[in-house]
Amino acid sequence: MSGSEQISLFDCPRLVAKKVLAKPQREGDGAVVRRSIGRPELKYVDPFLMLDEFTVSPPAGFPDHPHRGFETVTYMLQGAFTHQDFAGHKGTIRTGDVQWMTAGRGIIHSEMPAGDGAQRGLQLWINLASKDKMIEPRYQELLSEDIAKAEKDGVEVRVIAGEAMGVQSPVYTRTPTMYLDFTLKPGAQLHQSIPESWNSFVYLIEGEGVFASFNSSPVTAHHVLVMGPGDGLSVWNKSSKPLRFVLIGGQPLGEPVVQYGPFVMNTQAEIEQTIEDYQHSKNGFEMAKYWRSQSLG
């Protein structure tokens, strides 16, 4: 391989600052998730609160539960999930589809598998700035066929948020975010620029890849790599199988984070207010009093 293929194209390439293996754990009602961000050794990558790779087979799932103060992004890798919430919003996302939910001041919803066998996907939690935490909830849904795609030199990208390889996602990101799903054929390489002020990380879905510097050790599936500062990321697939990973980056908020389960605010007092609002069905949780999700069986 020539020298030019071995070096990064960036003035200041991003290096791996931290590597963590996401181990399976139980969540919800009988569901199994591999949590990468949001575990004790990797609490928070501002503005990202959590990343789970979930594998759920009926009757397991995530029954009625609340959120406040952030966004959830659900990306189906295999199978289908049905979502219902207390505002009457219902929908099923299937393989390759994305639901971008801004919980804002309050939502109660259920997320349950919509097919037999294992349903698999990624769920990312993105923090909201203090000024946005109490906005009205909203949704953006992208069907698989509507996700911007590009392919060149053995690299394929699906642009869920942000821009890559000359294509752009229509998703509006209240907290500026990039969410890119890359597949590299054997022998392919990628050089993806990232805004310098942003934090970024990689999560490996399948295969193995060499990240940041050509001579570093290959990294395998279910690892998260938190990238250090710089202007871009270089990746090489030296293996004989395809490499698939997501590259996620965002503008850090630089605000205090106080989390209590599914509530994320800036102060302990705001968390206590949220718990009171939820328990008494007020300030955004009014519809909680009478709503229960419908059985999908």
PDB file of C-alpha atoms in Angstrom:
ATOM      1  CA  MET A   1       0.000   0.000   0.000  1.00  0.00           C
ATOM      2  CA  SER A   2       1.388   3.394  -0.918  1.00  0.00           C
ATOM      3  CA  GLY A   3       2.276   5.915   1.778  1.00  0.00           C
ATOM      4  CA  SER A   4      -0.554   8.259   0.763  1.00  0.00           C
ATOM      5  CA  GLU A   5      -3.097   5.549   1.574  1.00  0.00           C
ATOM      6  CA  GLN A   6      -1.713   5.113   5.047  1.00  0.00           C
ATOM      7  CA  ILE A   7      -1.956   8.684   6.253  1.00  0.00           C
ATOM      8  CA  SER A   8      -4.934  10.717   7.267  1.00  0.00           C
ATOM      9  CA  LEU A   9      -5.996  13.572   5.005  1.00  0.00           C
ATOM     10  CA  PHE A  10      -6.534  15.918   7.948  1.00  0.00           C
ATOM     11  CA  ASP A  11      -4.267  18.603   9.424  1.00  0.00           C
ATOM     12  CA  CYS A  12      -5.349  17.462  12.861  1.00  0.00           C
ATOM     13  CA  PRO A  13      -6.837  13.943  12.689  1.00  0.00           C
ATOM     14  CA  ARG A  14      -9.025  12.830  15.560  1.00  0.00           C
ATOM     15  CA  LEU A  15      -7.450  10.059  17.639  1.00  0.00           C
ATOM     16  CA  VAL A  16      -9.191   7.548  19.881  1.00  0.00           C
ATOM     17  CA  ALA A  17      -9.444   9.038  23.381  1.00  0.00           C
ATOM     18  CA  LYS A  18     -11.396   6.185  24.960  1.00  0.00           C
ATOM     19  CA  LYS A  19     -12.496   2.675  23.950  1.00  0.00           C
ATOM     20  CA  VAL A  20     -15.289   0.844  25.801  1.00  0.00           C
ATOM     21  CA  LEU A  21     -16.961  -2.497  25.087  1.00  0.00           C
ATOM     22  CA  ALA A  22     -20.756  -2.332  25.379  1.00  0.00           C
ATOM     23  CA  LYS A  23     -21.775  -5.417  27.342  1.00  0.00           C
ATOM     24  CA  PRO A  24     -25.356  -6.766  27.360  1.00  0.00           C
ATOM     25  CA  GLN A  25     -27.641  -5.714  30.240  1.00  0.00           C
ATOM     26  CA  ARG A  26     -31.368  -5.996  30.952  1.00  0.00           C
ATOM     27  CA  GLU A  27     -33.636  -2.975  30.496  1.00  0.00           C
ATOM     28  CA  GLY A  28     -37.360  -2.342  30.206  1.00  0.00           C
ATOM     29  CA  ASP A  29     -39.486  -5.501  30.415  1.00  0.00           C
ATOM     30  CA  GLY A  30     -37.228  -8.411  29.436  1.00  0.00           C
ATOM     31  CA  ALA A  31     -35.286  -6.466  26.795  1.00  0.00           C
ATOM     32  CA  VAL A  32     -31.517  -6.759  26.365  1.00  0.00           C
ATOM     33  CA  VAL A  33     -29.417  -3.737  25.488  1.00  0.00           C
ATOM     34  CA  ARG A  34     -25.727  -3.117  24.935  1.00  0.00           C
ATOM     35  CA  ARG A  35     -25.213   0.307  26.506  1.00  0.00           C
ATOM     36  CA  SER A  36     -22.098   2.147  25.341  1.00  0.00           C
ATOM     37  CA  ILE A  37     -22.675   5.740  26.459  1.00  0.00           C
ATOM     38  CA  GLY A  38     -24.495   6.063  29.776  1.00  0.00           C
ATOM     39  CA  ARG A  39     -22.612   3.284  31.595  1.00  0.00           C
ATOM     40  CA  PRO A  40     -20.400   3.892  34.660  1.00  0.00           C
ATOM     41  CA  GLU A  41     -17.112   4.135  32.746  1.00  0.00           C
ATOM     42  CA  LEU A  42     -18.601   6.396  30.056  1.00  0.00           C
ATOM     43  CA  LYS A  43     -21.356   8.510  31.581  1.00  0.00           C
ATOM     44  CA  TYR A  44     -21.741  11.276  29.030  1.00  0.00           C
ATOM     45  CA  VAL A  45     -20.248  12.563  25.782  1.00  0.00           C
ATOM     46  CA  ASP A  46     -21.744  16.073  25.651  1.00  0.00           C
ATOM     47  CA  PRO A  47     -24.417  16.426  24.197  1.00  0.00           C
ATOM     48  CA  PHE A  48     -25.026  12.650  24.108  1.00  0.00           C
ATOM     49  CA  LEU A  49     -26.549  11.024  27.184  1.00  0.00           C
ATOM     50  CA  MET A  50     -26.885   7.414  26.096  1.00  0.00           C
ATOM     51  CA  LEU A  51     -26.478   4.969  23.225  1.00  0.00           C
ATOM     52  CA  ASP A  52     -28.091   1.540  23.396  1.00  0.00           C
ATOM     53  CA  GLU A  53     -27.979  -1.262  20.854  1.00  0.00           C
ATOM     54  CA  PHE A  54     -31.171  -3.150  21.705  1.00  0.00           C
ATOM     55  CA  THR A  55     -32.256  -6.679  20.847  1.00  0.00           C
ATOM     56  CA  VAL A  56     -35.859  -7.415  21.762  1.00  0.00           C
ATOM     57  CA  SER A  57     -38.096 -10.411  21.098  1.00  0.00           C
ATOM     58  CA  PRO A  58     -41.819 -10.391  21.994  1.00  0.00           C
ATOM     59  CA  PRO A  59     -43.304 -10.260  24.570  1.00  0.00           C
ATOM     60  CA  ALA A  60     -40.370  -8.201  25.915  1.00  0.00           C
ATOM     61  CA  GLY A  61     -40.159  -4.471  25.220  1.00  0.00           C
ATOM     62  CA  PHE A  62     -40.328  -1.018  26.724  1.00  0.00           C
ATOM     63  CA  PRO A  63     -43.831  -0.497  28.158  1.00  0.00           C
ATOM     64  CA  ASP A  64     -45.281   2.898  29.160  1.00  0.00           C
ATOM     65  CA  HIS A  65     -42.564   5.219  30.488  1.00  0.00           C
ATOM     66  CA  PRO A  66     -41.979   8.994  30.625  1.00  0.00           C
ATOM     67  CA  HIS A  67     -39.295  11.341  29.267  1.00  0.00           C
ATOM     68  CA  ARG A  68     -38.443  15.000  29.769  1.00  0.00           C
ATOM     69  CA  GLY A  69     -35.590  17.285  28.730  1.00  0.00           C
ATOM     70  CA  PHE A  70     -33.955  15.530  25.776  1.00  0.00           C
ATOM     71  CA  GLU A  71     -34.450  13.754  22.433  1.00  0.00           C
ATOM     72  CA  THR A  72     -34.524  10.054  21.583  1.00  0.00           C
ATOM     73  CA  VAL A  73     -33.398   8.833  18.163  1.00  0.00           C
ATOM     74  CA  THR A  74     -34.423   5.268  17.311  1.00  0.00           C
ATOM     75  CA  TYR A  75     -32.820   3.630  14.264  1.00  0.00           C
ATOM     76  CA  MET A  76     -33.994   0.149  13.306  1.00  0.00           C
ATOM     77  CA  LEU A  77     -31.264  -2.221  12.135  1.00  0.00           C
ATOM     78  CA  GLN A  78     -33.518  -5.264  11.824  1.00  0.00           C
ATOM     79  CA  GLY A  79     -37.231  -5.856  12.331  1.00  0.00           C
ATOM     80  CA  ALA A  80     -39.839  -3.365  13.515  1.00  0.00           C
ATOM     81  CA  PHE A  81     -40.949  -1.439  16.602  1.00  0.00           C
ATOM     82  CA  THR A  82     -44.311   0.206  17.327  1.00  0.00           C
ATOM     83  CA  HIS A  83     -44.466   3.440  19.273  1.00  0.00           C
ATOM     84  CA  GLN A  84     -47.531   4.883  21.029  1.00  0.00           C
ATOM     85  CA  ASP A  85     -47.733   8.004  23.167  1.00  0.00           C
ATOM     86  CA  PHE A  86     -50.257   9.828  25.330  1.00  0.00           C
ATOM     87  CA  ALA A  87     -50.806  12.542  22.696  1.00  0.00           C
ATOM     88  CA  GLY A  88     -52.312   9.979  20.327  1.00  0.00           C
ATOM     89  CA  HIS A  89     -49.222   9.562  18.171  1.00  0.00           C
ATOM     90  CA  LYS A  90     -48.753   6.000  16.898  1.00  0.00           C
ATOM     91  CA  GLY A  91     -46.400   4.524  14.368  1.00  0.00           C
ATOM     92  CA  THR A  92     -44.269   1.545  13.391  1.00  0.00           C
ATOM     93  CA  ILE A  93     -40.687   1.927  12.240  1.00  0.00           C
ATOM     94  CA  ARG A  94     -39.132  -0.890  10.230  1.00  0.00           C
ATOM     95  CA  THR A  95     -35.628  -1.904   9.137  1.00  0.00           C
ATOM     96  CA  GLY A  96     -33.684   1.212   8.143  1.00  0.00           C
ATOM     97  CA  ASP A  97     -36.332   3.674   9.410  1.00  0.00           C
ATOM     98  CA  VAL A  98     -35.626   6.428  11.958  1.00  0.00           C
ATOM     99  CA  GLN A  99     -37.806   8.097  14.557  1.00  0.00           C
ATOM    100  CA  TRP A 100     -36.415  11.353  15.991  1.00  0.00           C
ATOM    101  CA  MET A 101     -38.476  12.258  19.042  1.00  0.00           C
ATOM    102  CA  THR A 102     -38.058  15.533  20.905  1.00  0.00           C
ATOM    103  CA  ALA A 103     -39.567  14.745  24.315  1.00  0.00           C
ATOM    104  CA  GLY A 104     -39.279  18.361  25.464  1.00  0.00           C
ATOM    105  CA  ARG A 105     -41.493  19.149  28.453  1.00  0.00           C
ATOM    106  CA  GLY A 106     -42.968  15.702  28.655  1.00  0.00           C
ATOM    107  CA  ILE A 107     -44.035  12.555  26.887  1.00  0.00           C
ATOM    108  CA  ILE A 108     -45.177   9.148  28.077  1.00  0.00           C
ATOM    109  CA  HIS A 109     -44.861   6.409  25.507  1.00  0.00           C
ATOM    110  CA  SER A 110     -44.361   2.704  24.887  1.00  0.00           C
ATOM    111  CA  GLU A 111     -41.940   1.088  22.450  1.00  0.00           C
ATOM    112  CA  MET A 112     -42.727  -2.556  21.677  1.00  0.00           C
ATOM    113  CA  PRO A 113     -41.537  -5.065  19.055  1.00  0.00           C
ATOM    114  CA  ALA A 114     -43.879  -5.340  16.074  1.00  0.00           C
ATOM    115  CA  GLY A 115     -42.815  -8.720  14.717  1.00  0.00           C
ATOM    116  CA  ASP A 116     -41.727 -12.217  15.720  1.00  0.00           C
ATOM    117  CA  GLY A 117     -38.127 -12.991  16.602  1.00  0.00           C
ATOM    118  CA  ALA A 118     -35.366 -10.532  17.456  1.00  0.00           C
ATOM    119  CA  GLN A 119     -35.951  -6.855  16.639  1.00  0.00           C
ATOM    120  CA  ARG A 120     -32.701  -4.902  16.683  1.00  0.00           C
ATOM    121  CA  GLY A 121     -31.794  -1.241  16.605  1.00  0.00           C
ATOM    122  CA  LEU A 122     -29.942   1.693  18.112  1.00  0.00           C
ATOM    123  CA  GLN A 123     -31.390   4.284  20.450  1.00  0.00           C
ATOM    124  CA  LEU A 124     -29.479   7.510  21.043  1.00  0.00           C
ATOM    125  CA  TRP A 125     -30.384  10.111  23.685  1.00  0.00           C
ATOM    126  CA  ILE A 126     -29.406  13.687  22.799  1.00  0.00           C
ATOM    127  CA  ASN A 127     -29.523  16.345  25.489  1.00  0.00           C
ATOM    128  CA  LEU A 128     -31.423  19.588  24.949  1.00  0.00           C
ATOM    129  CA  ALA A 129     -30.126  23.006  25.962  1.00  0.00           C
ATOM    130  CA  SER A 130     -31.807  24.472  29.055  1.00  0.00           C
ATOM    131  CA  LYS A 131     -33.776  26.888  26.840  1.00  0.00           C
ATOM    132  CA  ASP A 132     -35.253  23.926  24.888  1.00  0.00           C
ATOM    133  CA  LYS A 133     -35.978  21.471  27.693  1.00  0.00           C
ATOM    134  CA  MET A 134     -39.599  22.580  28.175  1.00  0.00           C
ATOM    135  CA  ILE A 135     -40.633  22.932  24.507  1.00  0.00           C
ATOM    136  CA  GLU A 136     -43.639  21.047  23.151  1.00  0.00           C
ATOM    137  CA  PRO A 137     -42.864  17.487  22.053  1.00  0.00           C
ATOM    138  CA  ARG A 138     -42.379  16.851  18.338  1.00  0.00           C
ATOM    139  CA  TYR A 139     -41.474  14.024  15.979  1.00  0.00           C
ATOM    140  CA  GLN A 140     -39.502  13.602  12.810  1.00  0.00           C
ATOM    141  CA  GLU A 141     -39.816  10.264  11.070  1.00  0.00           C
ATOM    142  CA  LEU A 142     -37.678   9.093   8.171  1.00  0.00           C
ATOM    143  CA  LEU A 143     -38.535   5.997   6.171  1.00  0.00           C
ATOM    144  CA  SER A 144     -35.550   3.962   5.010  1.00  0.00           C
ATOM    145  CA  GLU A 145     -36.086   4.931   1.363  1.00  0.00           C
ATOM    146  CA  ASP A 146     -36.100   8.634   2.279  1.00  0.00           C
ATOM    147  CA  ILE A 147     -32.715   8.570   4.040  1.00  0.00           C
ATOM    148  CA  ALA A 148     -30.035  10.295   1.959  1.00  0.00           C
ATOM    149  CA  LYS A 149     -27.446   7.804   0.704  1.00  0.00           C
ATOM    150  CA  ALA A 150     -24.156   7.983  -1.186  1.00  0.00           C
ATOM    151  CA  GLU A 151     -21.574   5.442  -2.349  1.00  0.00           C
ATOM    152  CA  LYS A 152     -18.022   5.829  -3.593  1.00  0.00           C
ATOM    153  CA  ASP A 153     -14.848   3.721  -3.666  1.00  0.00           C
ATOM    154  CA  GLY A 154     -16.301   0.910  -1.561  1.00  0.00           C
ATOM    155  CA  VAL A 155     -17.775   3.265   1.061  1.00  0.00           C
ATOM    156  CA  GLU A 156     -21.529   3.554   1.501  1.00  0.00           C
ATOM    157  CA  VAL A 157     -23.174   6.079   3.831  1.00  0.00           C
ATOM    158  CA  ARG A 158     -26.711   6.605   5.095  1.00  0.00           C
ATOM    159  CA  VAL A 159     -27.028  10.200   6.347  1.00  0.00           C
ATOM    160  CA  ILE A 160     -29.489  10.216   9.255  1.00  0.00           C
ATOM    161  CA  ALA A 161     -28.442  13.709  10.377  1.00  0.00           C
ATOM    162  CA  GLY A 162     -25.902  16.152   9.026  1.00  0.00           C
ATOM    163  CA  GLU A 163     -23.935  15.734   5.810  1.00  0.00           C
ATOM    164  CA  ALA A 164     -21.448  13.295   4.246  1.00  0.00           C
ATOM    165  CA  MET A 165     -20.134  12.533   0.769  1.00  0.00           C
ATOM    166  CA  GLY A 166     -22.079  15.456  -0.687  1.00  0.00           C
ATOM    167  CA  VAL A 167     -25.540  14.433   0.584  1.00  0.00           C
ATOM    168  CA  GLN A 168     -27.521  15.992   3.398  1.00  0.00           C
ATOM    169  CA  SER A 169     -30.253  14.828   5.772  1.00  0.00           C
ATOM    170  CA  PRO A 170     -33.545  16.747   5.983  1.00  0.00           C
ATOM    171  CA  VAL A 171     -33.687  16.199   9.774  1.00  0.00           C
ATOM    172  CA  TYR A 172     -33.695  19.356  11.882  1.00  0.00           C
ATOM    173  CA  THR A 173     -31.297  18.980  14.808  1.00  0.00           C
ATOM    174  CA  ARG A 174     -32.114  21.359  17.640  1.00  0.00           C
ATOM    175  CA  THR A 175     -28.785  20.432  19.225  1.00  0.00           C
ATOM    176  CA  PRO A 176     -26.512  20.466  16.110  1.00  0.00           C
ATOM    177  CA  THR A 177     -25.778  16.794  15.367  1.00  0.00           C
ATOM    178  CA  MET A 178     -24.317  14.458  12.755  1.00  0.00           C
ATOM    179  CA  TYR A 179     -25.433  10.811  12.623  1.00  0.00           C
ATOM    180  CA  LEU A 180     -23.828   8.795   9.822  1.00  0.00           C
ATOM    181  CA  ASP A 181     -24.153   5.060   9.145  1.00  0.00           C
ATOM    182  CA  PHE A 182     -21.117   3.847   7.166  1.00  0.00           C
ATOM    183  CA  THR A 183     -20.418   0.488   5.519  1.00  0.00           C
ATOM    184  CA  LEU A 184     -16.885  -0.081   4.175  1.00  0.00           C
ATOM    185  CA  LYS A 185     -16.130  -2.968   1.833  1.00  0.00           C
ATOM    186  CA  PRO A 186     -12.873  -4.896   2.401  1.00  0.00           C
ATOM    187  CA  GLY A 187      -9.925  -2.695   1.453  1.00  0.00           C
ATOM    188  CA  ALA A 188     -11.943   0.544   1.545  1.00  0.00           C
ATOM    189  CA  GLN A 189     -10.979   3.640   3.514  1.00  0.00           C
ATOM    190  CA  LEU A 190     -12.867   6.713   4.682  1.00  0.00           C
ATOM    191  CA  HIS A 191     -11.848  10.259   5.593  1.00  0.00           C
ATOM    192  CA  GLN A 192     -14.794  12.105   7.130  1.00  0.00           C
ATOM    193  CA  SER A 193     -14.514  15.694   8.307  1.00  0.00           C
ATOM    194  CA  ILE A 194     -16.099  16.685  11.645  1.00  0.00           C
ATOM    195  CA  PRO A 195     -16.656  20.263  12.882  1.00  0.00           C
ATOM    196  CA  GLU A 196     -13.705  21.030  15.166  1.00  0.00           C
ATOM    197  CA  SER A 197     -15.783  22.284  18.101  1.00  0.00           C
ATOM    198  CA  TRP A 198     -17.913  19.116  18.182  1.00  0.00           C
ATOM    199  CA  ASN A 199     -17.556  15.986  20.303  1.00  0.00           C
ATOM    200  CA  SER A 200     -17.753  12.716  18.395  1.00  0.00           C
ATOM    201  CA  PHE A 201     -17.748   8.955  18.801  1.00  0.00           C
ATOM    202  CA  VAL A 202     -17.989   5.763  16.756  1.00  0.00           C
ATOM    203  CA  TYR A 203     -20.053   2.670  17.531  1.00  0.00           C
ATOM    204  CA  LEU A 204     -19.198  -0.544  15.645  1.00  0.00           C
ATOM    205  CA  ILE A 205     -22.193  -2.565  14.486  1.00  0.00           C
ATOM    206  CA  GLU A 206     -20.413  -5.357  12.614  1.00  0.00           C
ATOM    207  CA  GLY A 207     -17.016  -6.349  11.275  1.00  0.00           C
ATOM    208  CA  GLU A 208     -13.726  -4.844  12.378  1.00  0.00           C
ATOM    209  CA  GLY A 209     -11.958  -1.643  11.460  1.00  0.00           C
ATOM    210  CA  VAL A 210      -8.823   0.410  11.980  1.00  0.00           C
ATOM    211  CA  PHE A 211      -9.641   3.878  13.276  1.00  0.00           C
ATOM    212  CA  ALA A 212      -7.717   7.169  13.425  1.00  0.00           C
ATOM    213  CA  SER A 213      -4.232   5.894  12.510  1.00  0.00           C
ATOM    214  CA  PHE A 214      -3.314   3.286   9.910  1.00  0.00           C
ATOM    215  CA  ASN A 215      -1.139   1.198  12.220  1.00  0.00           C
ATOM    216  CA  SER A 216      -3.502   1.039  15.197  1.00  0.00           C
ATOM    217  CA  SER A 217      -5.061  -2.279  16.265  1.00  0.00           C
ATOM    218  CA  PRO A 218      -8.368  -3.306  14.669  1.00  0.00           C
ATOM    219  CA  VAL A 219     -11.513  -2.717  16.736  1.00  0.00           C
ATOM    220  CA  THR A 220     -14.413  -5.183  16.699  1.00  0.00           C
ATOM    221  CA  ALA A 221     -18.222  -4.942  16.940  1.00  0.00           C
ATOM    222  CA  HIS A 222     -19.981  -3.524  20.020  1.00  0.00           C
ATOM    223  CA  HIS A 223     -17.118  -1.170  20.925  1.00  0.00           C
ATOM    224  CA  VAL A 224     -17.604   2.560  21.302  1.00  0.00           C
ATOM    225  CA  LEU A 225     -14.667   4.812  20.453  1.00  0.00           C
ATOM    226  CA  VAL A 226     -14.758   8.332  21.837  1.00  0.00           C
ATOM    227  CA  MET A 227     -12.694  10.518  19.547  1.00  0.00           C
ATOM    228  CA  GLY A 228     -10.363  13.256  20.723  1.00  0.00           C
ATOM    229  CA  PRO A 229     -10.197  16.766  19.217  1.00  0.00           C
ATOM    230  CA  GLY A 230      -9.418  17.375  15.563  1.00  0.00           C
ATOM    231  CA  ASP A 231     -10.949  18.130  12.181  1.00  0.00           C
ATOM    232  CA  GLY A 232     -11.782  14.652  10.915  1.00  0.00           C
ATOM    233  CA  LEU A 233     -11.706  10.883  11.264  1.00  0.00           C
ATOM    234  CA  SER A 234      -9.897   8.334   9.087  1.00  0.00           C
ATOM    235  CA  VAL A 235     -10.994   4.670   8.945  1.00  0.00           C
ATOM    236  CA  TRP A 236      -9.578   1.653   7.097  1.00  0.00           C
ATOM    237  CA  ASN A 237     -11.152  -1.774   6.567  1.00  0.00           C
ATOM    238  CA  LYS A 238      -8.203  -4.176   6.359  1.00  0.00           C
ATOM    239  CA  SER A 239     -10.377  -7.256   6.954  1.00  0.00           C
ATOM    240  CA  SER A 240     -12.034  -9.616   4.447  1.00  0.00           C
ATOM    241  CA  LYS A 241     -15.583  -8.751   5.606  1.00  0.00           C
ATOM    242  CA  PRO A 242     -17.683  -5.562   5.460  1.00  0.00           C
ATOM    243  CA  LEU A 243     -17.277  -3.059   8.309  1.00  0.00           C
ATOM    244  CA  ARG A 244     -20.370  -1.202   9.540  1.00  0.00           C
ATOM    245  CA  PHE A 245     -20.376   1.549  12.141  1.00  0.00           C
ATOM    246  CA  VAL A 246     -22.126   4.775  13.042  1.00  0.00           C
ATOM    247  CA  LEU A 247     -20.219   8.031  13.429  1.00  0.00           C
ATOM    248  CA  ILE A 248     -22.090  10.433  15.694  1.00  0.00           C
ATOM    249  CA  GLY A 249     -21.022  13.964  16.567  1.00  0.00           C
ATOM    250  CA  GLY A 250     -22.592  17.026  18.117  1.00  0.00           C
ATOM    251  CA  GLN A 251     -22.069  20.541  19.375  1.00  0.00           C
ATOM    252  CA  PRO A 252     -21.440  20.284  23.147  1.00  0.00           C
ATOM    253  CA  LEU A 253     -23.887  22.206  25.324  1.00  0.00           C
ATOM    254  CA  GLY A 254     -21.480  22.817  28.213  1.00  0.00           C
ATOM    255  CA  GLU A 255     -24.339  22.867  30.724  1.00  0.00           C
ATOM    256  CA  PRO A 256     -24.779  20.920  33.973  1.00  0.00           C
ATOM    257  CA  VAL A 257     -26.527  17.558  33.588  1.00  0.00           C
ATOM    258  CA  VAL A 258     -28.731  16.225  36.374  1.00  0.00           C
ATOM    259  CA  GLN A 259     -30.332  12.932  35.388  1.00  0.00           C
ATOM    260  CA  TYR A 260     -32.938  10.888  37.191  1.00  0.00           C
ATOM    261  CA  GLY A 261     -33.748   7.896  34.994  1.00  0.00           C
ATOM    262  CA  PRO A 262     -35.778   9.182  32.023  1.00  0.00           C
ATOM    263  CA  PHE A 263     -35.666  12.826  33.171  1.00  0.00           C
ATOM    264  CA  VAL A 264     -32.667  15.029  32.301  1.00  0.00           C
ATOM    265  CA  MET A 265     -32.541  18.604  33.568  1.00  0.00           C
ATOM    266  CA  ASN A 266     -29.881  21.127  34.697  1.00  0.00           C
ATOM    267  CA  THR A 267     -30.510  21.215  38.479  1.00  0.00           C
ATOM    268  CA  GLN A 268     -31.709  18.931  41.238  1.00  0.00           C
ATOM    269  CA  ALA A 269     -34.615  21.329  41.891  1.00  0.00           C
ATOM    270  CA  GLU A 270     -35.765  20.913  38.272  1.00  0.00           C
ATOM    271  CA  ILE A 271     -35.618  17.122  38.653  1.00  0.00           C
ATOM    272  CA  GLU A 272     -37.740  17.313  41.810  1.00  0.00           C
ATOM    273  CA  GLN A 273     -40.220  19.536  39.966  1.00  0.00           C
ATOM    274  CA  THR A 274     -40.298  17.032  37.089  1.00  0.00           C
ATOM    275  CA  ILE A 275     -41.050  14.125  39.442  1.00  0.00           C
ATOM    276  CA  GLU A 276     -43.849  16.155  41.011  1.00  0.00           C
ATOM    277  CA  ASP A 277     -45.223  17.115  37.576  1.00  0.00           C
ATOM    278  CA  TYR A 278     -45.194  13.463  36.513  1.00  0.00           C
ATOM    279  CA  GLN A 279     -46.791  12.187  39.723  1.00  0.00           C
ATOM    280  CA  HIS A 280     -49.522  14.846  39.613  1.00  0.00           C
ATOM    281  CA  SER A 281     -50.056  14.850  35.817  1.00  0.00           C
ATOM    282  CA  LYS A 282     -49.276  18.535  35.287  1.00  0.00           C
ATOM    283  CA  ASN A 283     -46.927  20.912  33.397  1.00  0.00           C
ATOM    284  CA  GLY A 284     -46.776  18.729  30.287  1.00  0.00           C
ATOM    285  CA  PHE A 285     -47.872  15.409  31.808  1.00  0.00           C
ATOM    286  CA  GLU A 286     -51.617  16.251  31.960  1.00  0.00           C
ATOM    287  CA  MET A 287     -52.608  13.382  29.658  1.00  0.00           C
ATOM    288  CA  ALA A 288     -50.792  10.845  31.839  1.00  0.00           C
ATOM    289  CA  LYS A 289     -53.775  10.620  34.168  1.00  0.00           C
ATOM    290  CA  TYR A 290     -55.975   8.565  31.856  1.00  0.00           C
ATOM    291  CA  TRP A 291     -53.685   7.190  29.154  1.00  0.00           C
ATOM    292  CA  ARG A 292     -52.439   3.616  28.827  1.00  0.00           C
ATOM    293  CA  SER A 293     -50.951   2.169  25.663  1.00  0.00           C
ATOM    294  CA  GLN A 294     -53.069  -0.325  23.738  1.00  0.00           C
ATOM    295  CA  SER A 295     -52.009  -3.954  23.676  1.00  0.00           C
ATOM    296  CA  LEU A 296     -50.492  -4.882  20.324  1.00  0.00           C
ATOM    297  CA  GLY A 297     -51.291  -8.554  20.744  1.00  0.00           C
TER     298      GLY A 297
END
